[in-house]
Coordinates of C-alpha atoms in Angstrom, one line a residue:
M1 CA -30.3 41.4 -25.2
K2 CA -30.2 37.6 -24.2
H3 CA -28.4 36.9 -21.2
V4 CA -25.6 34.4 -21.6
P5 CA -24.8 31.9 -19.2
E6 CA -21.3 31.9 -17.6
T7 CA -19.0 29.4 -19.3
N8 CA -18.5 26.2 -16.9
T9 CA -15.1 26.8 -15.1
Q10 CA -14.2 23.0 -15.1
T11 CA -14.5 23.0 -18.9
T12 CA -11.5 20.7 -20.2
K13 CA -8.7 21.5 -22.3
T14 CA -9.9 18.9 -24.6
E15 CA -13.2 20.8 -25.0
N16 CA -11.1 24.2 -25.7
M17 CA -9.8 22.4 -28.5
R18 CA -13.0 21.4 -29.8
N19 CA -14.5 24.6 -29.6
I20 CA -11.7 26.3 -31.5
F21 CA -11.9 23.7 -34.4
T22 CA -15.3 24.7 -34.3
L23 CA -14.7 28.3 -34.9
A24 CA -12.3 27.4 -37.4
N25 CA -14.5 25.5 -39.5
K26 CA -17.5 27.9 -39.3
S27 CA -18.6 30.2 -42.2
P28 CA -19.3 33.5 -40.4
K29 CA -22.8 34.8 -40.3
P30 CA -22.9 38.2 -42.2
W31 CA -24.3 41.0 -40.2
N32 CA -26.6 42.2 -42.9
T33 CA -27.6 39.6 -45.6
K34 CA -28.8 42.2 -47.9
R35 CA -25.2 43.8 -48.2
K36 CA -23.3 42.9 -51.5
P37 CA -20.3 40.9 -51.3
Q38 CA -17.3 42.5 -50.4
H39 CA -14.0 41.7 -52.2
R40 CA -11.5 41.0 -49.7
S41 CA -7.6 41.7 -50.0
P42 CA -5.8 38.1 -50.4
L43 CA -3.2 39.6 -47.9
L44 CA -6.2 39.9 -45.2
F45 CA -7.3 36.6 -46.0
L46 CA -4.1 34.9 -45.5
L47 CA -3.8 36.8 -42.1
I48 CA -6.9 35.5 -40.9
T49 CA -5.9 32.1 -42.2
L50 CA -2.7 32.3 -40.1
F51 CA -4.2 33.8 -36.9
T52 CA -6.7 30.8 -36.9
F53 CA -3.8 28.1 -37.4
T54 CA -2.0 29.6 -34.6
L55 CA -5.1 29.6 -32.2
V56 CA -5.3 26.0 -33.1
F57 CA -1.8 25.0 -32.9
L58 CA -1.5 26.6 -29.3
A59 CA -4.8 24.8 -28.0
Y60 CA -3.2 21.6 -29.3
T61 CA 0.1 21.9 -27.9
N62 CA -1.2 22.5 -24.4
I63 CA -3.3 19.3 -24.5
P64 CA -1.2 16.6 -22.8
K65 CA -1.1 13.9 -25.4
S66 CA -2.0 11.2 -23.1
L67 CA -5.5 13.0 -23.0
L68 CA -5.7 13.4 -26.7
S69 CA -5.0 9.9 -27.4
I70 CA -7.7 8.7 -24.9
S71 CA -10.5 11.2 -25.8
S72 CA -10.2 10.1 -29.5
S73 CA -10.0 6.3 -28.7
T74 CA -11.9 5.9 -25.5
T75 CA -14.4 8.1 -25.1
Q76 CA -16.2 7.0 -28.6
N77 CA -15.9 3.3 -28.1
P78 CA -14.6 1.9 -24.3
K79 CA -13.3 -1.3 -25.5
F80 CA -14.4 -3.3 -22.3
P81 CA -15.9 -6.9 -23.1
Q82 CA -16.8 -7.3 -19.8
C83 CA -19.3 -4.3 -20.2
H84 CA -21.1 -5.9 -23.0
Q85 CA -21.6 -9.3 -22.0
T86 CA -24.0 -10.8 -19.2
L87 CA -21.5 -12.0 -16.1
D88 CA -22.6 -12.3 -12.8
Q89 CA -19.3 -10.5 -11.2
K90 CA -19.0 -6.8 -10.1
F91 CA -15.3 -5.4 -9.4
L92 CA -13.9 -3.2 -7.1
F93 CA -10.6 -1.4 -8.2
Y94 CA -8.6 0.8 -5.5
S95 CA -5.1 2.3 -5.7
P96 CA -2.5 1.3 -2.9
H97 CA 0.6 3.5 -2.1
S98 CA 3.4 4.3 0.6
G99 CA 5.3 1.5 2.5
F100 CA 4.3 -2.4 2.3
S101 CA 2.7 -2.0 5.5
N102 CA 0.6 0.8 4.5
Q103 CA -0.3 -1.1 1.3
L104 CA -1.3 -4.3 3.8
Q105 CA -3.5 -2.0 5.8
E106 CA -5.5 -0.7 2.6
F107 CA -5.6 -4.4 1.3
K108 CA -7.6 -5.2 4.6
N109 CA -9.7 -2.5 4.3
A110 CA -10.1 -3.3 0.3
I111 CA -11.3 -7.0 1.5
L112 CA -14.0 -5.4 3.7
M113 CA -15.4 -3.1 1.4
A114 CA -15.7 -5.4 -1.4
A115 CA -17.1 -7.8 0.9
I116 CA -19.9 -5.3 1.9
L117 CA -20.5 -4.5 -1.4
N118 CA -20.6 -8.1 -2.6
R119 CA -18.1 -7.4 -5.2
T120 CA -14.8 -9.2 -6.4
L121 CA -11.8 -7.6 -5.2
I122 CA -9.1 -6.8 -7.7
I123 CA -6.1 -8.1 -6.0
P124 CA -2.9 -5.3 -6.6
P125 CA 0.7 -6.0 -6.7
V126 CA 3.1 -4.5 -4.0
L127 CA 4.0 -1.7 -5.1
D128 CA 7.9 0.0 -4.6
H129 CA 8.2 1.7 -1.4
H130 CA 6.9 5.1 -1.7
A131 CA 6.5 5.1 -5.4
V132 CA 3.1 6.4 -5.1
A133 CA 2.5 8.8 -1.9
L134 CA -0.8 10.0 -0.7
G135 CA -0.5 12.9 0.9
S136 CA -1.3 14.3 4.2
C137 CA -5.4 13.5 5.5
P138 CA -5.0 15.7 8.7
K139 CA -3.6 18.6 6.7
F140 CA -6.3 18.4 3.9
R141 CA -3.5 18.2 1.4
V142 CA -3.7 14.9 -0.4
S143 CA -3.9 13.8 -4.2
T144 CA -7.2 13.5 -5.7
P145 CA -8.3 10.1 -6.3
T146 CA -8.3 10.2 -9.8
E147 CA -4.2 11.4 -9.3
I148 CA -4.0 8.3 -7.3
R149 CA -5.4 6.1 -9.6
I150 CA -3.5 7.0 -12.6
T151 CA -0.4 7.2 -11.0
V152 CA -0.7 3.5 -9.3
W153 CA -1.6 2.1 -12.7
D154 CA 1.2 3.5 -14.7
H155 CA 3.4 2.4 -12.0
V156 CA 1.9 -1.2 -11.8
I157 CA 2.6 -1.2 -16.0
D158 CA 6.2 -0.4 -15.1
L159 CA 6.4 -3.4 -12.7
L160 CA 4.9 -5.8 -15.1
R161 CA 7.5 -4.1 -18.2
T162 CA 10.5 -4.7 -15.9
G163 CA 9.7 -8.2 -14.6
R164 CA 9.3 -6.6 -10.7
Y165 CA 5.7 -7.3 -10.5
V166 CA 4.6 -9.2 -6.9
S167 CA 1.1 -9.6 -5.9
I168 CA 0.3 -9.0 -2.6
A169 CA -1.5 -12.3 -2.5
D170 CA 2.3 -13.9 -3.2
I171 CA 3.5 -12.1 0.5
V172 CA 0.4 -12.8 2.3
D173 CA -1.8 -15.5 2.8
I174 CA -5.4 -15.2 1.8
S175 CA -6.1 -18.5 0.9
S176 CA -8.4 -19.2 4.2
L177 CA -10.3 -15.9 3.2
V178 CA -10.9 -17.2 -0.1
S179 CA -11.8 -20.8 0.5
S180 CA -14.2 -19.8 3.2
S181 CA -15.8 -17.3 0.5
A182 CA -15.4 -14.6 3.2
V183 CA -14.5 -12.8 -0.4
Q184 CA -14.1 -12.9 -4.1
V185 CA -11.0 -12.1 -5.7
I186 CA -9.3 -11.7 -8.9
D187 CA -5.7 -11.0 -10.0
F188 CA -4.7 -7.9 -11.1
R189 CA -3.1 -9.4 -14.1
V190 CA -6.2 -11.5 -15.2
F191 CA -8.7 -9.0 -14.5
A192 CA -6.6 -6.0 -17.1
S193 CA -6.3 -8.8 -19.6
L194 CA -9.8 -9.4 -19.2
W195 CA -11.1 -5.7 -19.5
C196 CA -7.9 -4.2 -21.8
G197 CA -9.3 -6.7 -24.3
M198 CA -5.7 -8.2 -24.6
D199 CA -4.5 -11.6 -25.6
I200 CA -1.7 -11.6 -24.2
D201 CA -0.4 -13.2 -21.0
L202 CA 0.5 -10.1 -18.5
A203 CA 2.3 -12.5 -16.2
C204 CA 5.3 -12.5 -18.2
L205 CA 4.8 -8.8 -20.0
N206 CA 8.3 -8.6 -20.1
E207 CA 9.0 -11.5 -22.4
V208 CA 6.8 -10.0 -25.2
D209 CA 8.4 -8.8 -28.2
T210 CA 5.7 -6.2 -28.9
Q211 CA 5.9 -4.5 -25.8
S212 CA 5.8 -1.1 -26.7
S213 CA 2.2 -1.4 -28.2
L214 CA 0.7 -3.2 -25.4
I215 CA 2.0 -1.1 -22.6
S216 CA 0.6 2.0 -24.8
S217 CA -3.2 0.0 -25.0
L218 CA -2.8 -0.8 -21.2
K219 CA -2.1 3.0 -20.2
Q220 CA -5.2 4.0 -22.3
C221 CA -7.4 1.4 -20.5
G222 CA -5.7 2.5 -17.4
S223 CA -6.9 5.9 -17.9
V224 CA -10.4 5.2 -18.7
L225 CA -10.7 2.9 -15.5
S226 CA -9.0 5.8 -13.5
G227 CA -11.7 7.8 -14.3
V228 CA -10.1 10.7 -16.2
N229 CA -12.8 10.8 -18.6
G230 CA -15.1 10.7 -16.0
N231 CA -18.1 7.3 -15.3
I232 CA -18.9 5.0 -17.7
D233 CA -22.6 3.9 -18.0
K234 CA -22.6 0.5 -16.6
C235 CA -19.1 0.2 -16.8
L236 CA -17.3 2.0 -14.1
Y237 CA -18.3 4.2 -11.2
A238 CA -14.9 6.3 -9.8
V239 CA -15.6 7.3 -6.3
D240 CA -14.4 10.6 -5.4
E241 CA -15.2 10.9 -2.2
D242 CA -11.8 10.7 0.0
C243 CA -10.6 11.8 3.4
K244 CA -11.1 15.4 2.9
T245 CA -14.6 15.0 2.9
T246 CA -15.7 11.3 4.1
V247 CA -15.5 9.3 6.5
W248 CA -17.1 6.0 5.2
T249 CA -19.0 3.8 7.8
Y250 CA -21.1 0.7 8.3
Q251 CA -23.9 0.0 10.4
S252 CA -22.6 2.7 13.0
G253 CA -25.8 4.0 14.3
D254 CA -25.0 7.3 13.1
E255 CA -27.4 9.6 11.0
D256 CA -25.9 9.1 7.1
G257 CA -24.3 12.4 6.1
L258 CA -23.7 13.3 9.8
L259 CA -21.0 16.0 10.6
D260 CA -17.6 13.7 11.6
S261 CA -15.9 15.0 15.1
F262 CA -12.7 16.2 13.1
Q263 CA -13.2 19.2 11.0
A264 CA -10.4 21.5 9.4
D265 CA -9.9 24.3 12.3
E266 CA -10.2 28.1 11.4
Q267 CA -6.5 28.7 11.5
L268 CA -6.1 26.2 8.4
K269 CA -9.3 26.9 6.7
K270 CA -8.0 30.4 6.5
K271 CA -4.3 29.7 5.6
K272 CA -4.7 26.9 2.8
K273 CA -8.1 28.3 1.7
I274 CA -10.0 25.0 2.6
S275 CA -13.7 24.6 2.4
Y276 CA -14.2 20.9 3.0
T277 CA -16.6 19.5 5.5
R278 CA -16.2 15.8 6.6
R279 CA -19.2 13.9 6.5
R280 CA -20.0 10.3 8.3
R281 CA -21.7 8.1 5.6
D282 CA -22.7 4.8 5.2
I283 CA -20.5 3.1 2.3
Y284 CA -23.8 0.2 1.6
N285 CA -26.1 3.4 1.5
A286 CA -24.5 5.3 -1.1
L287 CA -22.7 2.8 -2.9
G288 CA -24.5 -0.3 -2.4
P289 CA -28.0 -1.5 -4.1
G290 CA -30.3 1.5 -5.4
S291 CA -27.2 3.4 -5.9
A292 CA -26.2 4.9 -9.3
A293 CA -22.7 3.3 -8.2
E294 CA -24.4 -0.5 -7.9
M295 CA -25.0 -0.7 -11.8
A296 CA -21.2 0.1 -12.6
A297 CA -19.5 -3.4 -13.3
V298 CA -16.2 -1.8 -11.9
L299 CA -16.3 0.4 -9.0
A300 CA -12.8 1.9 -8.6
F301 CA -11.8 3.8 -5.4
G302 CA -8.6 6.2 -4.7
S303 CA -6.5 5.4 -1.4
L304 CA -8.2 3.0 1.0
F305 CA -5.9 4.2 4.0
T306 CA -6.9 5.3 7.2
S307 CA -5.6 6.1 10.6
P308 CA -7.0 7.3 14.0
Y309 CA -6.6 11.1 14.6
K310 CA -8.1 13.3 17.1
G311 CA -11.0 10.8 18.3
S312 CA -11.7 10.2 14.5
E313 CA -10.6 8.0 11.9
L314 CA -9.1 9.7 8.7
Y315 CA -11.0 7.7 6.0
I316 CA -12.9 4.6 7.0
D317 CA -14.4 3.7 10.5
I318 CA -15.6 0.2 10.2
K319 CA -14.8 -1.9 13.5
T320 CA -18.1 -3.9 13.9
A321 CA -21.3 -4.9 12.1
P322 CA -24.2 -5.6 14.4
K323 CA -26.3 -6.7 12.1
D324 CA -24.3 -8.4 9.9
Q325 CA -22.9 -11.5 11.0
R326 CA -20.8 -12.4 7.8
I327 CA -19.3 -9.1 7.9
Q328 CA -18.5 -9.1 11.3
Y329 CA -16.8 -12.6 10.8
L330 CA -14.5 -10.9 8.0
I331 CA -13.3 -8.0 10.6
R332 CA -12.2 -10.6 12.8
K333 CA -10.5 -12.3 10.3
I334 CA -8.7 -9.8 8.4
E335 CA -7.3 -8.5 12.0
F336 CA -4.4 -10.4 11.0
I337 CA -3.1 -12.1 7.8
P338 CA -0.1 -13.7 8.0
F339 CA 2.7 -14.1 5.2
V340 CA 2.8 -16.6 3.2
P341 CA 4.5 -20.1 4.6
E342 CA 7.9 -19.4 2.7
I343 CA 8.3 -16.3 4.7
L344 CA 7.3 -17.2 8.0
N345 CA 9.1 -20.4 7.9
A346 CA 12.6 -18.5 6.7
G347 CA 11.9 -16.3 9.7
K348 CA 12.0 -19.3 12.1
K349 CA 14.8 -21.2 10.4
Y350 CA 17.0 -18.0 10.8
A351 CA 16.0 -17.7 14.4
L352 CA 16.7 -21.4 15.4
E353 CA 20.0 -22.0 13.2
T354 CA 21.7 -18.7 13.1
I355 CA 20.4 -17.1 16.5
K356 CA 20.1 -20.5 18.2
A357 CA 19.2 -18.6 21.5
P358 CA 16.8 -16.7 23.2
F359 CA 16.9 -13.1 21.8
L360 CA 15.7 -9.4 21.9
C361 CA 14.4 -7.8 18.6
A362 CA 15.1 -4.3 18.2
Q363 CA 13.2 -2.3 15.1
L364 CA 14.7 1.1 15.1
R365 CA 13.5 3.3 12.2
L366 CA 15.9 6.4 12.5
L367 CA 16.2 7.6 8.7
D368 CA 12.7 7.6 6.9
G369 CA 10.2 10.8 7.4
Q370 CA 9.3 11.8 10.5
F371 CA 11.5 9.1 12.6
K372 CA 15.1 10.8 11.8
N373 CA 13.7 13.5 14.2
H374 CA 13.3 11.1 17.0
R375 CA 16.5 9.2 17.1
K376 CA 17.3 9.5 20.7
A377 CA 13.8 8.6 22.2
T378 CA 14.2 5.3 20.1
F379 CA 17.5 4.5 21.5
T380 CA 16.3 5.4 24.9
G381 CA 13.6 2.5 24.6
L382 CA 16.0 0.1 23.6
K383 CA 18.5 1.3 26.5
Q384 CA 15.5 0.9 29.0
K385 CA 15.0 -2.7 28.0
L386 CA 18.3 -3.9 27.7
D387 CA 18.9 -2.6 31.0
S388 CA 16.6 -4.4 32.5
L389 CA 17.4 -7.7 30.8
S390 CA 21.0 -7.2 32.2
Q391 CA 19.8 -7.3 35.6
K392 CA 17.5 -10.3 35.0
G393 CA 19.4 -13.0 32.9
P394 CA 22.7 -14.2 31.3
Q395 CA 25.0 -12.2 29.4
P396 CA 25.7 -11.6 26.3
I397 CA 22.1 -10.6 25.7
H398 CA 21.4 -11.7 21.9
I399 CA 19.8 -8.9 20.0
F400 CA 18.6 -9.3 16.3
V401 CA 18.6 -5.6 15.0
M402 CA 16.3 -4.4 12.1
T403 CA 17.1 -1.1 11.2
D404 CA 17.2 1.4 7.9
L405 CA 20.7 2.8 9.6
P406 CA 23.7 1.3 7.6
E407 CA 26.2 -0.3 9.6
S408 CA 28.6 1.9 8.1
N409 CA 27.1 4.7 10.1
W410 CA 26.9 2.8 13.3
T411 CA 29.7 4.8 14.7
G412 CA 28.9 7.1 17.3
S413 CA 25.5 5.7 17.9
Y414 CA 24.2 3.6 20.8
L415 CA 24.4 0.8 17.8
G416 CA 27.9 1.3 17.7
D417 CA 28.1 1.3 21.3
L418 CA 26.6 -2.2 21.6
A419 CA 28.4 -3.3 18.8
K420 CA 31.6 -2.9 21.0
H421 CA 31.0 -4.4 23.8
T422 CA 30.8 -8.2 22.9
D423 CA 31.2 -9.2 26.2
Y424 CA 27.5 -8.2 27.1
F425 CA 25.7 -7.9 23.6
K426 CA 26.0 -10.0 20.6
L427 CA 23.9 -8.1 17.8
Y428 CA 22.3 -10.0 14.7
F429 CA 21.3 -8.1 11.4
M430 CA 20.5 -9.6 8.0
K431 CA 21.4 -7.8 4.1
E432 CA 20.1 -8.4 0.9
E433 CA 22.4 -10.6 0.0
N434 CA 21.8 -13.1 2.9
E435 CA 21.7 -16.5 1.3
L436 CA 18.2 -17.3 3.1
V437 CA 16.9 -14.0 1.5
V438 CA 18.0 -15.0 -2.2
Q439 CA 16.7 -18.7 -1.8
T440 CA 13.3 -17.3 -0.2
A441 CA 13.0 -14.8 -3.0
K442 CA 13.6 -17.7 -5.6
K443 CA 11.3 -20.0 -4.0
L444 CA 8.6 -17.0 -3.6
A445 CA 8.9 -16.7 -7.7
T446 CA 8.2 -20.4 -8.3
S447 CA 5.2 -20.6 -6.2
G448 CA 2.9 -18.5 -8.0
H449 CA 0.7 -17.9 -4.9
G450 CA -1.0 -14.8 -6.6
M451 CA -1.7 -16.4 -9.8
R452 CA -4.1 -18.7 -8.3
Y453 CA -6.7 -16.2 -8.0
G454 CA -9.0 -15.6 -10.5
S455 CA -9.9 -17.1 -14.0
T456 CA -10.2 -15.5 -17.5
P457 CA -13.8 -16.6 -19.3
S458 CA -12.9 -18.3 -22.6
S459 CA -15.7 -16.2 -24.5
V460 CA -13.4 -13.1 -23.5
G461 CA -10.8 -14.6 -26.1
V462 CA -7.7 -14.2 -23.5
T463 CA -5.2 -16.7 -23.5
G464 CA -4.2 -18.7 -20.4
M465 CA -1.9 -17.3 -17.4
K466 CA 1.5 -18.6 -17.1
K467 CA 2.4 -19.5 -13.7
H468 CA 5.9 -19.4 -13.9
C469 CA 7.6 -16.5 -15.3
P470 CA 10.9 -14.5 -14.1
R471 CA 10.5 -12.3 -11.6
R472 CA 12.7 -10.0 -9.0
F473 CA 11.4 -10.3 -6.0
S474 CA 12.2 -7.2 -3.5
D475 CA 11.8 -6.1 -0.3
V476 CA 12.2 -10.0 0.7
L477 CA 14.6 -9.2 3.6
L478 CA 11.8 -7.0 5.3
Y479 CA 9.2 -9.6 5.6
I480 CA 11.5 -12.2 6.8
E481 CA 13.2 -9.4 9.3
E482 CA 9.6 -8.9 10.2
S483 CA 9.1 -12.9 10.7
I484 CA 12.5 -13.2 12.8
C485 CA 11.3 -10.6 15.4
S486 CA 8.3 -12.5 15.8
C487 CA 10.2 -15.4 17.2
A488 CA 11.9 -13.1 19.2
S489 CA 11.3 -14.7 23.5
L490 CA 12.7 -12.1 25.2
G491 CA 10.7 -9.3 23.7
F492 CA 10.6 -6.4 21.1
V493 CA 11.3 -2.8 21.3
G494 CA 10.1 -1.1 18.2
T495 CA 10.0 2.5 17.0
A496 CA 6.7 4.6 18.1
G497 CA 4.4 5.1 15.3
S498 CA 5.9 3.0 12.7
T499 CA 3.2 0.9 11.0
I500 CA 6.3 -2.0 10.5
A501 CA 6.5 -2.1 14.5
E502 CA 2.7 -2.3 14.6
S503 CA 2.8 -5.2 12.0
I504 CA 5.3 -7.0 14.0
Q505 CA 3.3 -6.5 17.4
L506 CA 0.2 -8.3 15.6
M507 CA 2.4 -11.4 14.5
R508 CA 3.6 -11.6 18.0
K509 CA 0.2 -11.4 19.4
F510 CA -1.1 -14.2 16.6
D511 CA 1.9 -16.2 17.9
V512 CA 2.9 -17.1 14.2
C513 CA 6.5 -18.5 14.9
S514 CA 5.2 -21.5 17.0
G515 CA 2.9 -22.4 14.0
Q516 CA 5.7 -22.8 11.2
T517 CA 8.0 -25.7 10.4

């Protein structure tokens, strides 16, 4: 008897469906061709037909409809005009997530990766706070790159549909990076119009009457570019390595493929049944010239978030490039990317015209995630700073408070105590409805910073992009608050471990307040 190989455990539901259809349509081969034909009962034939139909129906209903539509329309004929034209650009796509500070850190990493690999970076929008979560790298419990890519793409479509799309280049100023040719960039909306083959203006998608069909087409295009169907020769290379298995390096001097110092401990391996091994890999060697990825027009990453942990970096460890002066220069440039002038000027205006005195900034993150368990330590740091200021200078001490704790809940907290002692402390804080916030949002909506990056080749047949469309800017309050804190001449007290606090410290280090008008 011939040995029959085992079925691949990774066989998809779509393949199962195809197998069922194949079995249903094949005529069964008779065991003995010399046997005389037998007359089967009509009832038996009916039962066989019903049984076959039932199997087909069960297989079909268990396959996600999105996967069916993708399989039927994209694997046979992927409609990517860019793939079939002689264009010099190759792109890098990635999937941001979590809060704005984390998204900004990923953006910096993406700039670096795109420059190393000589690719044009696709500038993403700012995602809603925690609309997409990565998970925990230290616990080896994160979403796969494909899952994050498709989730981000779906959220981006929702931002377009509801008129809430805001490019990260609308918020942070990358003009000096682009003008110096340190990195090549293209706005996501321009890229999506080009690659999805749509003669529409994605900047104003919420105004289009045929929105439903366009969104459906965008979802299909996004599913393919997210790697749901795997790689597409010369078009797409989806990077599946994530923080569980890989630490990306560049000219580190380490042996390529060397074991990283941080690995899952034996207890975690046993408890979570983890078999991952983390290795340090040079990104240029793995995804650059001569690699399978280098030929693809689009290189698609999942998360590009990293942070130090137990003496290692969780995903990207590129802090120097000793043999590449261009990248070394870029590493220095992206250490700090400032907000656009509209935001920085709003922060300075509030400091000069509302507070009108030297002040302390207190960034108190008290409700979100791990920080709600460290409220006492957060308040202790503020109290120590105020005790020191009370002994040195005049009173009342002016304090700008940046917190996620609503004013209605200050009673019984240290903030409530400060608010009551008006002879000693004068507190300032902003709300979304503040006129300065409203006016800054309007200025950002008309400035169109993000749409300045990237152009669509006329040969593709995509219309020009409008620069002024009705948009709703969210999180403007957060950006202005950070800018105000950068102007705090009496100092800054921030929540330990908060990426917002780290962002403010960086702004203060580069003295951005003094340079605004």
